[in-house]
Coordinates of C-alpha atoms in Angstrom, one line a residue:
M30 CA -5.9 -12.5 -19.7
K31 CA -8.2 -11.0 -17.2
I32 CA -6.5 -8.5 -15.0
I33 CA -8.4 -7.7 -12.0
L34 CA -7.0 -5.2 -9.0
A35 CA -8.0 -6.7 -5.6
S36 CA -8.3 -3.0 -4.1
K37 CA -10.6 -0.1 -3.7
S38 CA -7.6 2.6 -3.3
P39 CA -8.1 4.8 -6.1
R40 CA -4.0 5.5 -5.5
R41 CA -3.2 1.9 -6.8
K42 CA -5.9 2.2 -9.5
E43 CA -4.1 5.2 -10.8
L44 CA -0.8 3.6 -10.6
L45 CA -1.9 0.0 -12.3
E46 CA -3.0 2.7 -15.4
F47 CA 0.5 3.4 -15.4
I48 CA 1.2 -0.2 -16.8
T49 CA -2.2 -1.2 -18.4
E50 CA -5.8 0.5 -18.4
N51 CA -7.2 -3.3 -19.3
F52 CA -8.3 -4.1 -15.5
E53 CA -11.1 -4.7 -13.3
I54 CA -11.7 -3.8 -9.8
L55 CA -12.8 -6.2 -7.2
V56 CA -12.3 -5.4 -3.8
S57 CA -11.9 -8.2 -1.2
D58 CA -13.2 -7.9 2.2
V59 CA -11.0 -9.6 4.0
D60 CA -10.2 -9.4 7.6
E61 CA -6.8 -7.6 7.8
T62 CA -5.9 -8.4 11.6
F63 CA -2.6 -9.1 12.3
V64 CA -1.7 -12.5 13.1
D65 CA 0.7 -13.1 16.5
G66 CA 3.9 -14.1 15.4
L67 CA 4.8 -12.7 12.1
K68 CA 7.1 -9.7 11.8
V69 CA 5.7 -6.9 9.9
I70 CA 7.1 -7.6 6.5
E71 CA 5.7 -11.1 6.9
Q72 CA 2.1 -9.1 8.0
S73 CA 2.2 -7.0 4.8
K74 CA 3.1 -9.9 2.5
R75 CA 0.3 -12.0 4.1
L76 CA -2.4 -9.4 3.9
A77 CA -1.4 -8.7 0.2
Y78 CA -1.9 -12.3 -0.3
I79 CA -5.2 -13.0 1.3
K80 CA -6.7 -9.7 -0.3
A81 CA -5.8 -11.3 -3.5
K82 CA -6.6 -14.8 -3.0
A83 CA -10.1 -13.8 -1.8
V84 CA -10.7 -12.4 -5.1
F85 CA -8.8 -15.0 -7.0
D86 CA -10.9 -17.8 -5.6
K87 CA -14.3 -16.7 -7.2
L88 CA -12.8 -16.7 -10.8
E89 CA -12.3 -18.5 -13.9
D90 CA -9.1 -19.4 -15.8
N91 CA -6.8 -16.9 -17.5
T92 CA -6.9 -14.4 -15.0
I93 CA -4.5 -12.3 -12.8
V94 CA -5.4 -11.0 -9.7
I95 CA -3.6 -8.1 -7.9
G96 CA -3.3 -7.5 -4.1
S97 CA -1.4 -5.2 -2.1
D98 CA -0.9 -3.9 1.4
T99 CA 1.2 -0.8 2.8
I100 CA 2.4 -0.6 6.4
V101 CA 3.8 2.4 7.9
V102 CA 6.6 1.4 10.8
K103 CA 8.8 3.5 13.0
E104 CA 10.9 1.9 15.7
D105 CA 9.0 -1.3 15.5
K106 CA 5.6 0.5 15.9
V107 CA 3.1 0.0 13.2
Y108 CA 0.9 2.8 12.1
G109 CA -2.2 1.9 10.4
K110 CA -5.1 4.2 9.2
P111 CA -6.3 6.1 12.3
K112 CA -9.6 5.6 13.7
D113 CA -10.3 9.0 14.7
R114 CA -8.9 12.7 14.7
E115 CA -7.3 12.3 17.8
E116 CA -5.1 9.1 16.8
A117 CA -4.4 10.8 13.5
I118 CA -2.8 13.8 15.4
E119 CA -0.8 11.5 17.7
M120 CA 0.6 9.6 14.5
I121 CA 1.8 12.8 12.8
N122 CA 3.2 14.3 16.2
E123 CA 5.3 10.8 16.4
L124 CA 6.3 10.7 12.9
K125 CA 7.2 14.3 12.3
N126 CA 11.0 15.5 12.6
S127 CA 12.2 11.8 12.0
K128 CA 12.3 8.9 9.5
H129 CA 10.0 5.7 9.1
Q130 CA 9.6 2.9 6.9
V131 CA 6.8 2.4 4.5
I132 CA 6.4 -1.3 3.7
T133 CA 4.3 -2.2 0.5
S134 CA 3.8 -5.9 -0.2
L135 CA 2.6 -7.4 -3.7
A136 CA 0.7 -10.3 -4.2
V137 CA 0.2 -11.3 -8.1
L138 CA -1.8 -14.6 -8.4
V139 CA -1.9 -16.1 -11.8
K140 CA -4.3 -18.7 -13.4
K141 CA -3.0 -19.4 -17.2
D142 CA -4.3 -22.4 -19.1
G143 CA -5.2 -24.5 -15.7
K144 CA -1.9 -23.7 -14.3
Y145 CA -1.4 -21.6 -11.0
E146 CA 1.5 -19.2 -10.4
E147 CA 1.7 -16.9 -7.6
Y148 CA 4.4 -13.8 -7.2
I149 CA 4.7 -12.3 -3.5
D150 CA 7.1 -9.7 -3.1
Y151 CA 7.5 -6.2 -0.9
D152 CA 9.6 -2.9 -1.2
T153 CA 10.7 -0.5 1.7
T154 CA 11.0 3.0 1.3
E155 CA 12.5 5.4 4.2
V156 CA 10.7 8.5 4.5
H157 CA 11.9 11.6 6.5
I158 CA 9.0 13.9 7.7
K159 CA 10.1 17.5 8.4
D160 CA 9.2 19.1 11.9
M161 CA 5.5 20.1 11.7
G162 CA 3.9 22.9 13.9
E163 CA 0.7 22.1 15.9
E164 CA -1.5 24.2 13.6
E165 CA -0.2 22.5 10.3
I166 CA -0.7 18.9 11.8
I167 CA -4.5 20.0 12.8
K168 CA -4.8 21.9 9.6
W169 CA -3.5 18.6 7.8
V170 CA -5.9 16.7 9.8
D171 CA -8.9 18.5 9.6
S172 CA -8.8 18.0 5.7
G173 CA -10.1 15.0 6.2
K174 CA -7.6 13.2 3.9
C175 CA -5.5 11.3 6.6
F176 CA -8.3 8.8 7.5
D177 CA -8.0 6.1 4.6
K178 CA -4.3 6.3 4.6
A179 CA -1.7 4.1 6.8
G180 CA 0.2 6.7 9.1
A181 CA -2.8 9.3 8.9
Y182 CA -0.4 10.9 5.6
A183 CA -0.1 10.9 2.0
I184 CA 3.0 11.3 0.2
Q185 CA 1.2 12.9 -2.9
G186 CA -0.9 15.8 -2.6
E187 CA -0.9 18.7 -0.1
F188 CA 1.1 16.6 2.6
S189 CA 4.2 16.9 0.2
V190 CA 5.4 19.8 1.6
F191 CA 6.3 18.0 4.9
I192 CA 8.2 15.3 3.3
D193 CA 11.7 16.1 3.5
K194 CA 13.4 13.4 1.5
I195 CA 12.8 9.6 0.9
V196 CA 15.2 6.5 0.4
G197 CA 13.6 4.4 -2.5
N198 CA 10.6 4.0 -4.4
Y199 CA 8.3 6.7 -4.4
F200 CA 5.6 4.5 -5.7
T201 CA 5.7 2.3 -2.9
V202 CA 5.1 4.8 -0.2
V203 CA 1.8 5.8 -2.7
G204 CA 0.8 2.2 -2.5
L205 CA 1.9 0.0 -5.3
P206 CA 5.4 -0.9 -6.4
I207 CA 4.7 -0.9 -9.9
H208 CA 8.6 -1.0 -10.7
K209 CA 8.1 -4.7 -9.4
L210 CA 4.6 -5.4 -10.4
Y211 CA 5.4 -4.2 -14.2
D212 CA 8.4 -7.0 -14.4
I213 CA 5.3 -9.7 -13.4
L214 CA 2.9 -8.3 -15.6
K215 CA 5.2 -8.0 -19.0
K216 CA 5.2 -11.8 -18.8
Y217 CA 1.7 -12.2 -19.4
I218 CA 0.4 -8.8 -21.2

């Protein structure tokens, strides 16, 4: 079986390597705009699915395509990837000294011997960020490492000193719920 990760995220690539090193990366270029009327979890699941499906439709039989999407949410407000420095600072100011949820969805599409199967799931982890001073926020944002991350932070690396605790799976916050992905992939590899 050929395994394809439909993501350009270096973190997802690294996490998938915990399960198998036998995969390729084909990035989908889909419109990630939210659809009106869907709740946040459904938005995330939909985005994971359309990322996987865009790649899957171009491939042959005996293929597994993995799509994923991560959304940061606090009190029904969604925090995507910041557009600029000011938005990143604003996001961290709103997330500090409180808790929020990270939802990562997973879509695994399988075509094996002419049969199609799909697995669509999600996982949620609660993240508590400590209080942060303005200098700490600016230093983090000015590092440039906040711009390709939902919520303007990464739980791994330098920002980890500001994580007070998590309730749930660490890898869900990093961007791929590998505990769920493994249970699916072990049927095929």
